[in-house]
Amino acid sequence: MGAPHETLEAWRAYDVRTSVERLVPWPVHFCNDATAAGGAELAFGSGARYANFLYVFIATLIGGGVVLNGSLYPGRTGYAGAFGSILVPDLSGGRAPQSLIRCASLYLLENMMRSEGKDPSILWRSSDDWSEVGSTLDGWIERATDSLSVAIVSAISVIDFEAIVIDALSRDQYVPPSLKRPAKNLDGWRRRASLQYTSSKV
């Protein structure tokens, strides 16, 4: 981030909840960012269609949340649906399984672009046109969709979700049209759960 080490360390002990409570008259709840986004999707988006769904948020770090019986399920410590922690195999072979966060997060695409001398700011600057990223984007999409499909199959084997909701911060910012193509590993679970693409409600 470029901030001094002591500034970053100060945030570790900063009580955000108490500070916000001093500013507003409403109850303040502190939770994981992707869990909160899943709650917004439940309240303002897919909650009207599905009572049970796995929420996936593709961003700098991929994450997610769980909705069961029409309610957000944060789990014992608030990290239920921490989708990025799921281990997925190296589909190219030769390496040990890695967490999904290391296979399908946008920071990987940023790093790939930087290593090729490209400016990754387009990922945040342009909401619907990543065409100039070219083959770098294609490579990231191939790895991300294949890894994502394996993780989804793992999640559905534990809870029989009726839908998988893949979210993006704006209309197409984090899910360009080419990422919406079905990956070859999705066919089996698509017969068991609906797949929906959406954009963040907050």
mmCIF file with all atom_site columns, N, CA and C in Angstrom, residues 149-150 152-154 156-157 160-161 164 182-194:
data_model
loop_
_atom_site.group_PDB
_atom_site.id
_atom_site.type_symbol
_atom_site.label_atom_id
_atom_site.label_alt_id
_atom_site.label_comp_id
_atom_site.label_asym_id
_atom_site.label_entity_id
_atom_site.label_seq_id
_atom_site.pdbx_PDB_ins_code
_atom_site.Cartn_x
_atom_site.Cartn_y
_atom_site.Cartn_z
_atom_site.occupancy
_atom_site.B_iso_or_equiv
_atom_site.pdbx_formal_charge
_atom_site.auth_seq_id
_atom_site.auth_comp_id
_atom_site.auth_asym_id
_atom_site.auth_atom_id
_atom_site.pdbx_PDB_model_num
ATOM 1  N N  . SER A 1 149 ? -14.232 -23.314 -10.578 1.00 0.00 ? 149 SER A N  1
ATOM 2  C CA . SER A 1 149 ? -15.177 -24.414 -10.766 1.00 0.00 ? 149 SER A CA 1
ATOM 3  C C  . SER A 1 149 ? -14.890 -25.566 -9.811  1.00 0.00 ? 149 SER A C  1
ATOM 4  N N  . VAL A 1 150 ? -13.622 -25.875 -9.581  1.00 0.00 ? 150 VAL A N  1
ATOM 5  C CA . VAL A 1 150 ? -13.260 -26.942 -8.645  1.00 0.00 ? 150 VAL A CA 1
ATOM 6  C C  . VAL A 1 150 ? -13.689 -26.565 -7.229  1.00 0.00 ? 150 VAL A C  1
ATOM 7  N N  . ILE A 1 152 ? -16.107 -24.546 -6.343  1.00 0.00 ? 152 ILE A N  1
ATOM 8  C CA . ILE A 1 152 ? -17.565 -24.575 -6.247  1.00 0.00 ? 152 ILE A CA 1
ATOM 9  C C  . ILE A 1 152 ? -18.062 -26.004 -6.063  1.00 0.00 ? 152 ILE A C  1
ATOM 10 N N  . VAL A 1 153 ? -17.489 -26.943 -6.797  1.00 0.00 ? 153 VAL A N  1
ATOM 11 C CA . VAL A 1 153 ? -17.864 -28.354 -6.639  1.00 0.00 ? 153 VAL A CA 1
ATOM 12 C C  . VAL A 1 153 ? -17.599 -28.800 -5.203  1.00 0.00 ? 153 VAL A C  1
ATOM 13 N N  . SER A 1 154 ? -16.479 -28.370 -4.627  1.00 0.00 ? 154 SER A N  1
ATOM 14 C CA . SER A 1 154 ? -16.161 -28.721 -3.237  1.00 0.00 ? 154 SER A CA 1
ATOM 15 C C  . SER A 1 154 ? -17.201 -28.155 -2.284  1.00 0.00 ? 154 SER A C  1
ATOM 16 N N  . ILE A 1 156 ? -20.357 -27.301 -2.925  1.00 0.00 ? 156 ILE A N  1
ATOM 17 C CA . ILE A 1 156 ? -21.658 -27.947 -3.111  1.00 0.00 ? 156 ILE A CA 1
ATOM 18 C C  . ILE A 1 156 ? -21.675 -29.350 -2.532  1.00 0.00 ? 156 ILE A C  1
ATOM 19 N N  . SER A 1 157 ? -20.524 -29.984 -2.435  1.00 0.00 ? 157 SER A N  1
ATOM 20 C CA . SER A 1 157 ? -20.487 -31.319 -1.838  1.00 0.00 ? 157 SER A CA 1
ATOM 21 C C  . SER A 1 157 ? -20.755 -31.277 -0.342  1.00 0.00 ? 157 SER A C  1
ATOM 22 N N  . ASP A 1 160 ? -25.827 -28.350 -0.144  1.00 0.00 ? 160 ASP A N  1
ATOM 23 C CA . ASP A 1 160 ? -26.492 -28.462 -1.439  1.00 0.00 ? 160 ASP A CA 1
ATOM 24 C C  . ASP A 1 160 ? -27.156 -27.135 -1.819  1.00 0.00 ? 160 ASP A C  1
ATOM 25 N N  . PHE A 1 161 ? -26.323 -26.145 -2.160  1.00 0.00 ? 161 PHE A N  1
ATOM 26 C CA . PHE A 1 161 ? -26.834 -24.819 -2.513  1.00 0.00 ? 161 PHE A CA 1
ATOM 27 C C  . PHE A 1 161 ? -27.715 -24.900 -3.754  1.00 0.00 ? 161 PHE A C  1
ATOM 28 N N  . ILE A 1 164 ? -25.341 -20.430 -7.122  1.00 0.00 ? 164 ILE A N  1
ATOM 29 C CA . ILE A 1 164 ? -24.036 -19.822 -6.914  1.00 0.00 ? 164 ILE A CA 1
ATOM 30 C C  . ILE A 1 164 ? -24.136 -18.416 -7.480  1.00 0.00 ? 164 ILE A C  1
ATOM 31 N N  . PRO A 1 182 ? -18.743 -20.613 -19.558 1.00 0.00 ? 182 PRO A N  1
ATOM 32 C CA . PRO A 1 182 ? -18.667 -21.797 -18.690 1.00 0.00 ? 182 PRO A CA 1
ATOM 33 C C  . PRO A 1 182 ? -17.293 -22.452 -18.805 1.00 0.00 ? 182 PRO A C  1
ATOM 34 N N  . ALA A 1 183 ? -16.686 -22.756 -17.671 1.00 0.00 ? 183 ALA A N  1
ATOM 35 C CA . ALA A 1 183 ? -15.432 -23.519 -17.688 1.00 0.00 ? 183 ALA A CA 1
ATOM 36 C C  . ALA A 1 183 ? -15.757 -24.995 -17.883 1.00 0.00 ? 183 ALA A C  1
ATOM 37 N N  . LYS A 1 184 ? -14.805 -25.741 -18.391 1.00 0.00 ? 184 LYS A N  1
ATOM 38 C CA . LYS A 1 184 ? -15.070 -27.144 -18.721 1.00 0.00 ? 184 LYS A CA 1
ATOM 39 C C  . LYS A 1 184 ? -15.414 -27.972 -17.500 1.00 0.00 ? 184 LYS A C  1
ATOM 40 N N  . ASN A 1 185 ? -14.994 -27.520 -16.301 1.00 0.00 ? 185 ASN A N  1
ATOM 41 C CA . ASN A 1 185 ? -15.260 -28.292 -15.091 1.00 0.00 ? 185 ASN A CA 1
ATOM 42 C C  . ASN A 1 185 ? -16.611 -27.980 -14.462 1.00 0.00 ? 185 ASN A C  1
ATOM 43 N N  . LEU A 1 186 ? -17.389 -27.069 -15.047 1.00 0.00 ? 186 LEU A N  1
ATOM 44 C CA . LEU A 1 186 ? -18.630 -26.644 -14.413 1.00 0.00 ? 186 LEU A CA 1
ATOM 45 C C  . LEU A 1 186 ? -19.817 -27.532 -14.753 1.00 0.00 ? 186 LEU A C  1
ATOM 46 N N  . ASP A 1 187 ? -19.733 -28.334 -15.772 1.00 0.00 ? 187 ASP A N  1
ATOM 47 C CA . ASP A 1 187 ? -20.913 -29.008 -16.299 1.00 0.00 ? 187 ASP A CA 1
ATOM 48 C C  . ASP A 1 187 ? -21.664 -29.817 -15.251 1.00 0.00 ? 187 ASP A C  1
ATOM 49 N N  . GLY A 1 188 ? -20.955 -30.584 -14.424 1.00 0.00 ? 188 GLY A N  1
ATOM 50 C CA . GLY A 1 188 ? -21.628 -31.427 -13.453 1.00 0.00 ? 188 GLY A CA 1
ATOM 51 C C  . GLY A 1 188 ? -22.421 -30.648 -12.423 1.00 0.00 ? 188 GLY A C  1
ATOM 52 N N  . TRP A 1 189 ? -21.815 -29.659 -11.814 1.00 0.00 ? 189 TRP A N  1
ATOM 53 C CA . TRP A 1 189 ? -22.540 -28.958 -10.764 1.00 0.00 ? 189 TRP A CA 1
ATOM 54 C C  . TRP A 1 189 ? -23.590 -28.014 -11.304 1.00 0.00 ? 189 TRP A C  1
ATOM 55 N N  . ARG A 1 190 ? -23.493 -27.583 -12.569 1.00 0.00 ? 190 ARG A N  1
ATOM 56 C CA . ARG A 1 190 ? -24.518 -26.707 -13.123 1.00 0.00 ? 190 ARG A CA 1
ATOM 57 C C  . ARG A 1 190 ? -25.876 -27.414 -13.198 1.00 0.00 ? 190 ARG A C  1
ATOM 58 N N  . ARG A 1 191 ? -25.872 -28.741 -13.196 1.00 0.00 ? 191 ARG A N  1
ATOM 59 C CA . ARG A 1 191 ? -27.139 -29.466 -13.180 1.00 0.00 ? 191 ARG A CA 1
ATOM 60 C C  . ARG A 1 191 ? -27.757 -29.460 -11.790 1.00 0.00 ? 191 ARG A C  1
ATOM 61 N N  . ARG A 1 192 ? -26.959 -29.121 -10.777 1.00 0.00 ? 192 ARG A N  1
ATOM 62 C CA . ARG A 1 192 ? -27.455 -29.134 -9.397  1.00 0.00 ? 192 ARG A CA 1
ATOM 63 C C  . ARG A 1 192 ? -27.746 -27.741 -8.866  1.00 0.00 ? 192 ARG A C  1
ATOM 64 N N  . ALA A 1 193 ? -27.091 -26.713 -9.384  1.00 0.00 ? 193 ALA A N  1
ATOM 65 C CA . ALA A 1 193 ? -27.262 -25.365 -8.844  1.00 0.00 ? 193 ALA A CA 1
ATOM 66 C C  . ALA A 1 193 ? -27.273 -24.353 -9.976  1.00 0.00 ? 193 ALA A C  1
ATOM 67 N N  . SER A 1 194 ? -28.095 -23.337 -9.805  1.00 0.00 ? 194 SER A N  1
ATOM 68 C CA . SER A 1 194 ? -28.168 -22.265 -10.782 1.00 0.00 ? 194 SER A CA 1
ATOM 69 C C  . SER A 1 194 ? -26.941 -21.365 -10.647 1.00 0.00 ? 194 SER A C  1
#
